[in-house]
């Protein structure tokens, strides 16, 4: 259906649209993702952090603002161009690498990072095994790997938000899930209105976590943030407080097992 190169070309094609719309954040980033990943990460002052699939670098800049020294990479050259242009901080180094390519990952230095962050990228990757298996090598002892991804149950191409009211206010909502267990790939909108569809690789929660367990990680935190009931963002059938029962994001923290 697509090649790795086509996966990346789609992100290159929407990089300017993404950066113009996203800038330094939106409700997903500000209300759901950053508060959770910030809490799961250790105090950042002086820490060396790797930001995997950094996009336009907005999380890298947040990390640097809290005192971290950040190495950030993305496989889209155009995203990295936007990230560099939007960054004043000297504490951030950007690179172009593909997180599913073992040769690219082999370039990463050993024992270098005190923490790793990967926000809203795992569902864009056709294969998470190479990344999971390289992380124990590049992370220092005791380091944590914090991730946030589209919730595989409620926020996937197989899940449809349904709102049974005409205006959406106070009316019953549900999420209709048409498939879950079977891994799939499809072209999807990471952001409403994007000019080219990007690839979405659906995995169940167990399929998502298994490669990290196989690589020697232990999961010690799991979070499912959702919008608060009084959040009024979005259209009647898009994410916001009307769907507060259903978390659109799954976030967690892995740690290297002690003996490694
Ligand atoms: C939804 S954006 C998230 C960007 C950023 N982490 C954030 O939360 O704002 C997904 C990003 O992952 C990048 N990406 C997807 N697959 C990748 C891969 N195999 N290697 C590196 N970057 C990848 C895309 O180019 C895109 O910039």
Short mmCIF file of C-alpha atoms and ligand atoms in Angstrom, two decimals:
data_model
loop_
_atom_site.label_atom_id
_atom_site.label_comp_id
_atom_site.label_asym_id
_atom_site.label_seq_id
_atom_site.Cartn_x
_atom_site.Cartn_y
_atom_site.Cartn_z
CA UNK A 1 0.00 0.00 0.00
CA UNK A 2 2.86 2.37 0.71
CA UNK A 3 6.59 2.35 1.08
CA UNK A 4 8.64 3.82 3.92
CA UNK A 5 9.65 6.60 1.59
CA UNK A 6 6.00 7.42 0.86
CA UNK A 7 5.28 7.51 4.61
CA UNK A 8 7.97 10.15 5.00
CA UNK A 9 7.09 12.07 1.83
CA UNK A 10 3.55 12.56 3.16
CA UNK A 11 4.93 14.22 6.31
CA UNK A 12 7.27 16.34 4.20
CA UNK A 13 4.27 17.41 2.11
CA UNK A 14 2.23 18.59 5.11
CA UNK A 15 5.10 20.04 7.18
CA UNK A 16 4.32 23.70 6.41
CA UNK A 17 0.57 23.21 6.96
CA UNK A 18 1.33 21.39 10.23
CA UNK A 19 3.70 24.05 11.49
CA UNK A 20 1.35 26.93 10.55
CA UNK A 21 -1.59 25.26 12.34
CA UNK A 22 0.28 23.77 15.30
CA UNK A 23 2.81 26.48 16.11
CA UNK A 24 3.66 26.05 19.79
CA UNK A 25 0.63 23.92 20.61
CA UNK A 26 -3.12 23.32 20.54
CA UNK A 27 -5.66 21.94 23.00
CA UNK A 28 -4.39 18.38 22.54
CA UNK A 29 -0.85 19.50 23.35
CA UNK A 30 -1.65 22.07 26.04
CA UNK A 31 -4.45 20.28 27.90
CA UNK A 32 -3.77 16.56 27.36
CA UNK A 33 -0.24 15.68 26.30
CA UNK A 34 2.20 18.16 27.84
CA UNK A 35 0.71 18.10 31.39
CA UNK A 36 0.91 14.29 31.42
CA UNK A 37 4.35 13.81 29.86
CA UNK A 38 5.78 16.62 32.00
CA UNK A 39 4.54 14.78 35.09
CA UNK A 40 5.94 11.46 33.90
CA UNK A 41 9.37 12.91 33.07
CA UNK A 42 11.90 13.55 35.87
CA UNK A 43 12.98 17.12 36.81
CA UNK A 44 14.59 18.31 33.60
CA UNK A 45 17.27 20.78 34.72
CA UNK A 46 20.58 19.62 33.24
CA UNK A 47 19.17 16.37 31.83
CA UNK A 48 20.04 15.07 28.37
CA UNK A 49 16.76 14.26 26.63
CA UNK A 50 16.10 12.71 23.22
CA UNK A 51 12.88 13.83 21.46
CA UNK A 52 11.90 11.12 18.96
CA UNK A 53 9.82 12.27 15.97
CA UNK A 54 10.01 15.87 17.13
CA UNK A 55 7.92 17.39 14.31
CA UNK A 56 8.26 21.18 14.41
CA UNK A 57 10.16 20.91 17.70
CA UNK A 58 7.49 22.30 20.01
CA UNK A 59 8.10 19.68 22.72
CA UNK A 60 11.88 20.08 22.34
CA UNK A 61 11.45 23.78 23.09
CA UNK A 62 9.30 23.01 26.13
CA UNK A 63 11.95 20.59 27.40
CA UNK A 64 14.73 23.13 26.82
CA UNK A 65 12.71 25.83 28.59
CA UNK A 66 12.82 23.60 31.69
CA UNK A 67 16.60 23.28 31.52
CA UNK A 68 17.07 20.08 29.49
CA UNK A 69 19.71 19.65 26.79
CA UNK A 70 17.77 18.19 23.89
CA UNK A 71 18.72 16.06 20.92
CA UNK A 72 15.67 15.89 18.64
CA UNK A 73 15.12 14.06 15.39
CA UNK A 74 12.45 13.49 12.78
CA UNK A 75 12.57 11.76 9.40
CA UNK A 76 10.91 14.69 7.63
CA UNK A 77 13.52 17.18 6.47
CA UNK A 78 10.83 19.82 6.04
CA UNK A 79 9.65 19.37 9.64
CA UNK A 80 13.22 19.75 10.85
CA UNK A 81 13.63 22.93 8.76
CA UNK A 82 10.59 24.38 10.54
CA UNK A 83 11.88 23.16 13.90
CA UNK A 84 15.24 24.85 13.38
CA UNK A 85 13.64 28.09 12.14
CA UNK A 86 11.35 28.24 15.21
CA UNK A 87 14.12 27.57 17.73
CA UNK A 88 16.29 30.14 19.47
CA UNK A 89 17.52 27.85 22.24
CA UNK A 90 21.13 26.70 21.91
CA UNK A 91 20.32 23.68 24.05
CA UNK A 92 18.56 21.90 21.17
CA UNK A 93 20.29 19.95 18.43
CA UNK A 94 18.11 18.73 15.52
CA UNK A 95 18.81 15.86 13.17
CA UNK A 96 17.09 13.97 10.34
CA UNK A 97 16.79 10.25 11.16
CA UNK A 98 14.23 7.54 10.49
CA UNK A 99 13.09 5.82 13.71
CA UNK A 100 12.22 2.62 11.84
CA UNK A 101 15.58 2.36 10.06
CA UNK A 102 18.12 0.28 12.04
CA UNK A 103 21.04 1.91 10.15
CA UNK A 104 19.88 5.40 11.12
CA UNK A 105 19.29 4.31 14.72
CA UNK A 106 22.77 2.74 14.88
CA UNK A 107 24.19 6.28 14.60
CA UNK A 108 22.81 7.22 18.01
CA UNK A 109 25.42 7.34 20.79
CA UNK A 110 25.51 4.76 23.61
CA UNK A 111 24.46 5.64 27.21
CA UNK A 112 23.91 9.23 26.21
CA UNK A 113 20.40 10.19 27.33
CA UNK A 114 18.79 10.54 30.76
CA UNK A 115 15.28 10.46 29.30
CA UNK A 116 13.50 9.85 26.01
CA UNK A 117 10.25 11.44 24.85
CA UNK A 118 8.09 10.32 21.93
CA UNK A 119 4.80 12.19 21.50
CA UNK A 120 2.18 11.20 18.92
CA UNK A 121 4.59 9.32 16.68
CA UNK A 122 4.30 5.59 17.48
CA UNK A 123 1.06 5.31 15.49
CA UNK A 124 2.82 6.87 12.50
CA UNK A 125 5.58 4.24 12.51
CA UNK A 126 5.13 1.08 10.44
CA UNK A 127 7.38 -0.81 12.84
CA UNK A 128 8.27 0.09 16.44
CA UNK A 129 10.65 -2.84 17.14
CA UNK A 130 13.89 -1.18 15.87
CA UNK A 131 13.29 1.88 18.07
CA UNK A 132 12.40 -0.16 21.15
CA UNK A 133 15.46 -2.33 20.76
CA UNK A 134 17.88 0.60 20.37
CA UNK A 135 16.54 2.62 23.30
CA UNK A 136 18.11 0.49 26.07
CA UNK A 137 21.52 1.05 24.46
CA UNK A 138 21.25 4.83 24.14
CA UNK A 139 19.63 5.46 27.53
CA UNK A 140 21.68 5.86 30.71
CA UNK A 141 21.02 3.64 33.74
CA UNK A 142 17.72 4.53 35.42
CA UNK A 143 16.53 6.59 32.45
CA UNK A 144 12.86 6.74 31.57
CA UNK A 145 11.19 6.58 28.19
CA UNK A 146 7.94 8.56 28.14
CA UNK A 147 5.49 8.24 25.28
CA UNK A 148 2.08 9.55 24.25
CA UNK A 149 0.17 8.12 21.31
CA UNK A 150 -3.32 8.06 19.85
CA UNK A 151 -5.41 5.86 22.12
CA UNK A 152 -5.68 2.54 20.23
CA UNK A 153 -9.24 1.90 21.51
CA UNK A 154 -10.92 5.25 20.94
CA UNK A 155 -8.75 7.30 18.59
CA UNK A 156 -7.96 5.23 15.54
CA UNK A 157 -9.19 5.07 11.94
CA UNK A 158 -11.53 2.29 13.15
CA UNK A 159 -13.22 4.38 15.84
CA UNK A 160 -15.91 6.89 14.98
CA UNK A 161 -17.11 9.63 17.33
CA UNK A 162 -20.89 9.78 17.43
CA UNK A 163 -22.98 12.57 18.87
CA UNK A 164 -26.71 11.98 18.96
CA UNK A 165 -27.83 15.57 19.41
CA UNK A 166 -28.50 18.17 16.75
CA UNK A 167 -26.35 20.86 18.35
CA UNK A 168 -24.11 18.53 20.33
CA UNK A 169 -24.71 20.25 23.67
CA UNK A 170 -25.61 17.80 26.41
CA UNK A 171 -26.57 15.07 23.96
CA UNK A 172 -25.44 11.46 24.33
CA UNK A 173 -22.11 10.56 22.79
CA UNK A 174 -20.45 7.29 21.97
CA UNK A 175 -17.43 5.95 20.17
CA UNK A 176 -18.20 3.25 17.66
CA UNK A 177 -15.26 0.86 17.35
CA UNK A 178 -15.34 -1.26 14.23
CA UNK A 179 -11.99 -3.04 14.65
CA UNK A 180 -9.35 -3.27 17.35
CA UNK A 181 -7.31 -6.49 17.55
CA UNK A 182 -6.00 -6.68 14.00
CA UNK A 183 -3.06 -4.42 13.14
CA UNK A 184 -3.82 -2.23 10.14
CA UNK A 185 -2.45 0.61 8.11
CA UNK A 186 -4.49 3.32 6.48
CA UNK A 187 -4.19 6.85 5.21
CA UNK A 188 -5.59 9.30 7.70
CA UNK A 189 -5.78 12.92 8.85
CA UNK A 190 -3.40 13.63 11.72
CA UNK A 191 -4.85 17.17 11.64
CA UNK A 192 -8.17 18.22 10.13
CA UNK A 193 -7.72 19.78 6.69
CA UNK A 194 -4.19 18.58 6.02
CA UNK A 195 -3.51 18.63 2.26
CA UNK A 196 -2.17 15.07 2.01
CA UNK A 197 -3.15 12.08 4.14
CA UNK A 198 -0.43 10.55 6.29
CA UNK A 199 -0.10 6.87 7.19
CA UNK A 200 -1.66 5.56 10.39
CA UNK A 201 -0.52 2.20 11.77
CA UNK A 202 -3.12 0.87 14.17
CA UNK A 203 -1.94 -1.54 16.91
CA UNK A 204 -3.80 -2.87 19.92
CA UNK A 205 -2.40 -1.85 23.31
CA UNK A 206 -0.73 -5.23 23.80
CA UNK A 207 0.85 -5.07 20.33
CA UNK A 208 2.07 -1.57 21.13
CA UNK A 209 3.67 -2.46 24.46
CA UNK A 210 5.04 -5.95 23.68
CA UNK A 211 8.14 -4.77 21.73
CA UNK A 212 9.14 -2.54 24.66
CA UNK A 213 8.78 -5.42 27.13
CA UNK A 214 10.82 -7.64 24.78
CA UNK A 215 13.53 -4.96 24.75
CA UNK A 216 13.77 -5.12 28.56
CA UNK A 217 11.60 -2.19 29.57
CA UNK A 218 9.21 -2.18 32.52
CA UNK A 219 6.07 -0.04 32.29
CA UNK A 220 5.67 1.91 35.54
CA UNK A 221 3.00 4.46 34.62
CA UNK A 222 0.03 4.52 32.27
CA UNK A 223 -2.31 7.49 31.74
CA UNK A 224 -5.40 8.11 29.61
CA UNK A 225 -6.01 11.85 29.52
CA UNK A 226 -9.30 13.19 28.19
CA UNK A 227 -10.80 16.66 27.92
CA UNK A 228 -12.73 17.95 30.90
CA UNK A 229 -16.56 17.93 30.57
CA UNK A 230 -16.65 21.72 30.34
CA UNK A 231 -14.18 21.87 27.47
CA UNK A 232 -16.05 23.46 24.56
CA UNK A 233 -13.56 22.97 21.72
CA UNK A 234 -14.18 21.34 18.38
CA UNK A 235 -17.24 20.53 16.32
CA UNK A 236 -20.11 18.44 17.69
CA UNK A 237 -18.49 15.20 16.57
CA UNK A 238 -14.85 15.97 17.19
CA UNK A 239 -12.75 15.59 20.35
CA UNK A 240 -13.56 17.89 23.23
CA UNK A 241 -15.49 17.89 26.47
CA UNK A 242 -18.52 16.20 24.92
CA UNK A 243 -16.37 13.08 24.69
CA UNK A 244 -14.82 13.40 28.14
CA UNK A 245 -15.61 9.73 28.88
CA UNK A 246 -13.28 8.64 26.09
CA UNK A 247 -9.54 9.35 26.26
CA UNK A 248 -8.05 10.22 22.86
CA UNK A 249 -4.48 9.80 24.16
CA UNK A 250 -2.62 6.92 25.81
CA UNK A 251 0.57 7.93 27.62
CA UNK A 252 3.03 5.95 29.67
CA UNK A 253 6.51 5.64 31.10
CA UNK A 254 8.97 2.80 30.59
CA UNK A 255 12.11 2.25 32.62
CA UNK A 256 15.14 0.15 31.85
CA UNK A 257 15.14 -2.97 34.00
CA UNK A 258 17.65 -2.67 36.86
CA UNK A 259 19.99 -5.47 35.76
CA UNK A 260 20.65 -3.68 32.41
C1 LIG B 1 1.87 13.86 14.81
S1 LIG B 1 3.50 14.48 14.50
C2 LIG B 1 4.08 14.71 16.16
C3 LIG B 1 5.25 15.65 16.23
C4 LIG B 1 5.72 15.99 17.66
N1 LIG B 1 6.25 14.85 18.36
C5 LIG B 1 4.57 16.58 18.45
O1 LIG B 1 4.02 15.92 19.32
O2 LIG B 1 4.22 17.73 18.15
C6 LIG B 1 4.35 13.00 13.99
C7 LIG B 1 5.80 13.25 13.61
O3 LIG B 1 6.48 12.00 13.56
C8 LIG B 1 7.36 12.01 12.48
N2 LIG B 1 7.65 10.62 12.14
C9 LIG B 1 6.76 9.67 11.75
N3 LIG B 1 7.40 8.52 11.52
C10 LIG B 1 8.71 8.73 11.80
C11 LIG B 1 9.88 7.92 11.73
N4 LIG B 1 9.82 6.66 11.30
N5 LIG B 1 11.06 8.46 12.09
C12 LIG B 1 11.13 9.77 12.50
N6 LIG B 1 10.07 10.59 12.54
C13 LIG B 1 8.86 10.07 12.21
C14 LIG B 1 6.62 12.78 11.41
O4 LIG B 1 7.49 13.28 10.42
C15 LIG B 1 5.97 13.89 12.24
O5 LIG B 1 6.80 15.01 12.34
#
